[in-house]
């Protein structure tokens, strides 16, 4: 081989390596996604990772479990996270004070929680004088305690509400008898029943329409990274569809990520379908969003005369583009 040919081959190899590196960098957009806890409504995101749907969109997605939602919003504002999948109450309160976060898709479109209590409590009226654990004082399960109190024939002044963190933490505190009741999503509710705790039924019986969690972003980041966000939502929809289409496989993944049994994970998927907790379109239903807004107003997190304006805290353009 002549020296000239050798030089040409080396140059070609170098150019090929450079091109491959450039392509890899282009196709490897890293996204950090914050979720509140290990619960069933985040399974579509774990599914999208397992099935390579995010990778096909040129995304390298990492999911971090926070055991609470306040820090997720902080990390979205700072840029430590790019996407959050959280309750919307805190988002609405912040936006009406001038904040820059927005919901771009729905997640849990109805409530997947059951009212779990210590074994000796047999009815909602038995919650009077007890301690109820919630995720945060500003969002999530906190806002349904008043519905429980009304149904039990007493007021919020008759109970103690403590912000303790996500559902796994609440499960632990129930076992330690440090709280008397909590709203627990399945499959944790199944585990609680098996352990002897009382299940007073689904909170959806008291609150039938409620957008519990959504996908939120910082608007400035989203505008600058539109293609990545649209790709994320496209892959998330595919993850949702795959989860429903392959329940046995999804139950195995759910058991791993939710740290429960395959039997419980499969039961949770079946209940998700039956209770219509998640829909394939990742939408933000008007009635469910309105109830969230009403709760935020009732909690005095926004002015009493504030009017709902979806465009103020929701941007559906990314979701619409992801479905094309």
C-alpha positions as a printed Julia matrix, in Angstrom:
324×3 Matrix{Float64}:
   0.0     0.0    0.0
   1.43    3.36  -1.01
   1.94    6.13   1.5
  -0.62    8.26  -0.31
  -3.29    5.52  -0.14
  -2.56    4.97   3.53
  -3.0     8.66   4.23
  -6.31    8.71   2.33
  -7.61    5.71   4.27
  -6.62    7.26   7.58
  -8.28   10.53   6.63
 -11.47    8.71   5.63
 -11.47    6.79   8.9
 -10.99   10.0   10.87
 -13.82   11.7    9.0
 -16.11    8.7    9.58
 -15.31    8.74  13.28
 -15.94   12.47  13.46
 -19.25   12.1   11.65
 -20.31    9.25  13.93
 -19.41   11.29  17.0
 -21.34   14.28  15.69
 -24.38   12.11  14.97
 -24.21   10.5   18.42
 -24.05   13.91  20.07
 -26.97   15.13  17.99
 -29.06   12.04  18.8
 -28.25   11.97  22.48
 -30.23   14.83  24.04
 -30.26   14.19  27.77
 -33.48   14.82  29.67
 -33.87   14.53  33.42
 -37.44   13.82  34.49
 -38.61   14.26  38.07
 -41.5    12.13  39.4
 -43.08   12.23  42.83
 -43.01    8.56  43.8
 -42.99    5.0   42.49
 -46.6     4.76  41.41
 -48.49    3.25  38.48
 -49.12    6.47  36.57
 -45.39    6.84  35.87
 -45.17    3.37  34.3
 -45.6     4.75  30.73
 -42.32    6.66  31.15
 -40.48    3.6   32.45
 -42.02    1.62  29.57
 -40.8     4.17  27.03
 -37.28    3.75  28.42
 -37.45   -0.06  28.45
 -38.83   -0.26  24.89
 -36.38    2.29  23.48
 -39.09    4.76  22.48
 -37.17    7.74  23.9
 -33.99    6.56  22.18
 -35.82    6.45  18.85
 -36.62   10.13  19.39
 -32.94   10.88  20.0
 -33.42   11.25  23.75
 -31.52    9.87  26.72
 -34.1    10.04  29.52
 -33.32    9.59  33.21
 -36.14    9.4   35.76
 -35.51   10.57  39.31
 -37.95    9.73  42.13
 -38.2    12.61  44.6
 -40.76   11.47  47.21
 -42.46   14.87  46.96
 -43.2    17.51  44.34
 -41.97   20.88  45.62
 -38.31   20.13  44.88
 -39.18   19.06  41.34
 -40.57   22.52  40.57
 -37.43   24.08  42.06
 -35.25   21.9   39.85
 -37.27   22.76  36.75
 -36.75   26.46  37.43
 -33.01   25.99  38.01
 -32.57   23.75  34.97
 -31.45   20.73  37.0
 -34.48   18.9   35.58
 -36.08   19.5   32.2
 -39.44   17.78  32.76
 -41.6    17.03  35.79
 -44.59   14.72  36.2
 -46.36   16.14  39.24
 -49.67   17.37  40.7
 -50.89   20.65  39.19
 -52.03   22.59  42.25
 -48.62   24.09  43.01
 -48.12   24.9   39.33
 -51.38   26.84  39.13
 -50.63   28.74  42.34
 -47.18   29.69  41.08
 -48.29   30.72  37.59
 -50.99   33.04  38.95
 -48.21   34.77  40.87
 -46.17   35.25  37.72
 -44.32   31.93  37.51
 -42.99   30.5   34.25
 -43.93   26.82  34.48
 -46.64   25.22  32.34
 -48.42   21.89  31.94
 -47.95   20.38  28.49
 -49.78   17.05  28.91
 -51.92   15.09  31.32
 -50.82   12.03  33.22
 -53.19   10.64  35.88
 -56.46   12.06  34.59
 -58.46   10.61  37.47
 -57.57    9.75  41.03
 -56.08    6.27  41.58
 -56.12    6.5   45.38
 -57.97    4.55  48.05
 -58.64    5.79  51.58
 -56.42    3.58  53.75
 -56.7     3.74  57.54
 -55.51    1.98  60.66
 -57.42   -1.31  61.2
 -59.61    0.03  64.02
 -61.07    2.8   61.82
 -64.08    1.38  59.97
 -65.76    4.46  58.46
 -65.04    8.01  57.36
 -66.66    9.28  60.54
 -63.96    7.39  62.45
 -61.33    9.78  61.04
 -62.48   12.57  63.35
 -59.66   13.51  65.7
 -57.11   11.5   63.7
 -53.91   12.37  61.78
 -53.94   12.13  58.0
 -50.66   12.05  56.06
 -50.43   13.91  52.74
 -47.72   14.55  50.16
 -47.51   18.33  50.62
 -49.53   21.12  52.18
 -49.81   22.87  48.82
 -50.82   20.13  46.4
 -51.74   16.54  45.76
 -53.74   14.44  48.21
 -54.04   17.37  50.64
 -57.0    18.8   48.78
 -59.18   15.72  49.16
 -59.05   15.67  52.95
 -61.85   18.22  53.07
 -64.01   15.95  50.88
 -63.32   13.09  53.28
 -64.2    15.25  56.28
 -67.5    16.36  54.76
 -68.43   12.79  53.92
 -67.54   11.77  57.47
 -69.71   14.47  59.01
 -66.97   16.68  60.49
 -64.7    19.59  59.46
 -61.01   20.07  58.77
 -60.67   21.6   62.23
 -61.5    18.17  63.68
 -58.45   16.42  62.2
 -54.7    16.89  61.91
 -53.11   17.01  58.46
 -49.37   16.41  58.14
 -47.21   16.74  55.0
 -45.06   13.62  55.09
 -44.12   12.89  51.46
 -45.04   10.47  48.7
 -47.1     7.32  48.94
 -44.27    4.89  49.88
 -43.41    7.14  52.82
 -47.07    7.29  53.84
 -47.22    3.5   53.68
 -44.26    3.23  56.03
 -45.75    5.75  58.47
 -49.04    3.84  58.51
 -47.15    0.7   59.47
 -45.28    2.62  62.15
 -48.62    4.02  63.42
 -47.31    7.56  63.07
 -50.34    8.52  60.96
 -53.89    7.19  61.11
 -54.87    7.46  57.47
 -53.61    8.31  54.0
 -54.74    8.27  50.41
 -52.76    5.47  48.79
 -52.61    4.6   45.09
 -52.62    1.0   43.98
 -50.68   -1.27  44.25
 -49.77    0.14  47.68
 -53.44    0.03  48.61
 -53.52   -3.72  47.88
 -50.48   -4.28  50.07
 -52.08   -2.24  52.86
 -55.27   -4.32  52.73
 -53.28   -7.55  52.88
 -51.41   -6.19  55.91
 -54.71   -5.65  57.73
 -55.32   -1.95  57.16
 -58.85   -0.76  56.39
 -59.75    0.32  52.86
 -62.64    2.8   52.95
 -62.95    2.84  49.17
 -61.69    4.94  46.27
 -61.48    8.71  46.71
 -62.89    8.88  43.17
 -66.27    8.06  44.72
 -66.08   11.48  46.4
 -64.11   13.31  43.68
 -64.97   11.72  40.31
 -63.2    14.24  38.04
 -59.7    15.42  38.92
 -56.46   15.8   36.95
 -54.12   14.49  39.61
 -50.78   14.72  37.79
 -49.52   16.24  34.58
 -46.31   16.75  32.63
 -44.85   20.18  33.35
 -41.91   22.22  32.04
 -40.33   25.62  32.28
 -41.7    27.62  29.34
 -38.34   29.15  28.46
 -36.67   25.74  28.29
 -39.57   24.29  26.3
 -39.45   27.07  23.72
 -35.72   26.58  23.21
 -36.03   22.77  23.07
 -39.29   22.24  21.24
 -38.17   19.23  19.2
 -36.94   17.42  22.31
 -40.16   18.06  24.22
 -42.35   17.0   21.29
 -40.25   13.85  20.94
 -40.59   13.14  24.65
 -44.38   13.4   24.49
 -44.52   11.24  21.35
 -42.49    8.53  23.08
 -44.54    8.87  26.27
 -47.72    8.28  24.29
 -46.16    5.2   22.72
 -45.18    4.03  26.19
 -48.76    4.45  27.37
 -50.14    2.54  24.39
 -47.59   -0.25  24.84
 -48.36   -0.53  28.54
 -52.04   -1.12  27.84
 -51.41   -3.43  24.86
 -48.96   -5.71  26.72
 -50.32   -6.02  30.28
 -48.29   -9.12  31.24
 -44.99   -7.61  30.11
 -45.94   -4.28  31.66
 -46.8    -5.99  34.94
 -43.29   -7.45  35.07
 -41.74   -4.02  34.52
 -44.22   -2.5   36.98
 -43.26   -4.99  39.64
 -39.62   -3.95  39.25
 -40.16   -0.18  39.2
 -42.97   -0.05  41.76
 -41.17   -2.56  43.97
 -44.17   -4.8   44.32
 -45.28   -8.22  43.08
 -46.19   -9.05  39.5
 -49.69  -10.01  40.72
 -50.22   -6.6   42.3
 -48.75   -4.79  39.31
 -51.1    -6.62  36.93
 -54.07   -5.88  39.19
 -53.05   -2.22  39.19
 -53.01   -2.15  35.39
 -56.47   -3.74  35.29
 -57.8    -1.13  37.75
 -56.19    1.65  35.73
 -58.24    0.55  32.73
 -61.42   -0.01  34.73
 -61.21    3.31  36.59
 -59.99    5.21  33.48
 -57.11    6.69  35.44
 -54.89    7.18  32.38
 -55.88    7.77  28.77
 -53.77    7.15  25.7
 -54.08   10.73  24.41
 -52.31   12.28  27.45
 -55.0    14.95  27.42
 -55.99   17.54  30.0
 -59.8    17.1   30.36
 -61.68   20.35  31.0
 -63.78   19.07  33.9
 -60.78   17.56  35.67
 -58.67   20.7   35.22
 -61.52   22.9   36.45
 -61.82   20.91  39.67
 -58.09   21.33  40.31
 -58.43   25.07  39.79
 -61.39   25.24  42.18
 -59.39   23.43  44.85
 -56.46   25.81  44.48
 -58.82   28.74  44.87
 -60.57   27.19  47.88
 -57.17   26.72  49.52
 -56.53   30.46  49.01
 -53.4    29.83  47.01
 -54.69   32.26  44.38
 -57.01   35.29  44.71
 -60.67   34.5   45.38
 -61.7    36.41  42.26
 -59.23   34.61  39.95
 -60.81   33.16  36.82
 -59.61   29.99  35.16
 -57.55   30.65  32.05
 -56.15   27.39  30.64
 -53.69   29.27  28.46
 -52.15   30.8   31.55
 -50.87   27.49  32.92
 -51.34   25.0   30.04
 -49.64   24.89  26.63
 -51.1    22.06  24.54
 -49.21   22.95  21.36
 -46.42   20.46  22.11
 -48.87   17.64  22.71
 -50.77   18.47  19.53
 -47.56   18.47  17.5
 -46.51   15.13  19.0
 -49.65   13.46  17.66
 -49.06   14.43  14.02
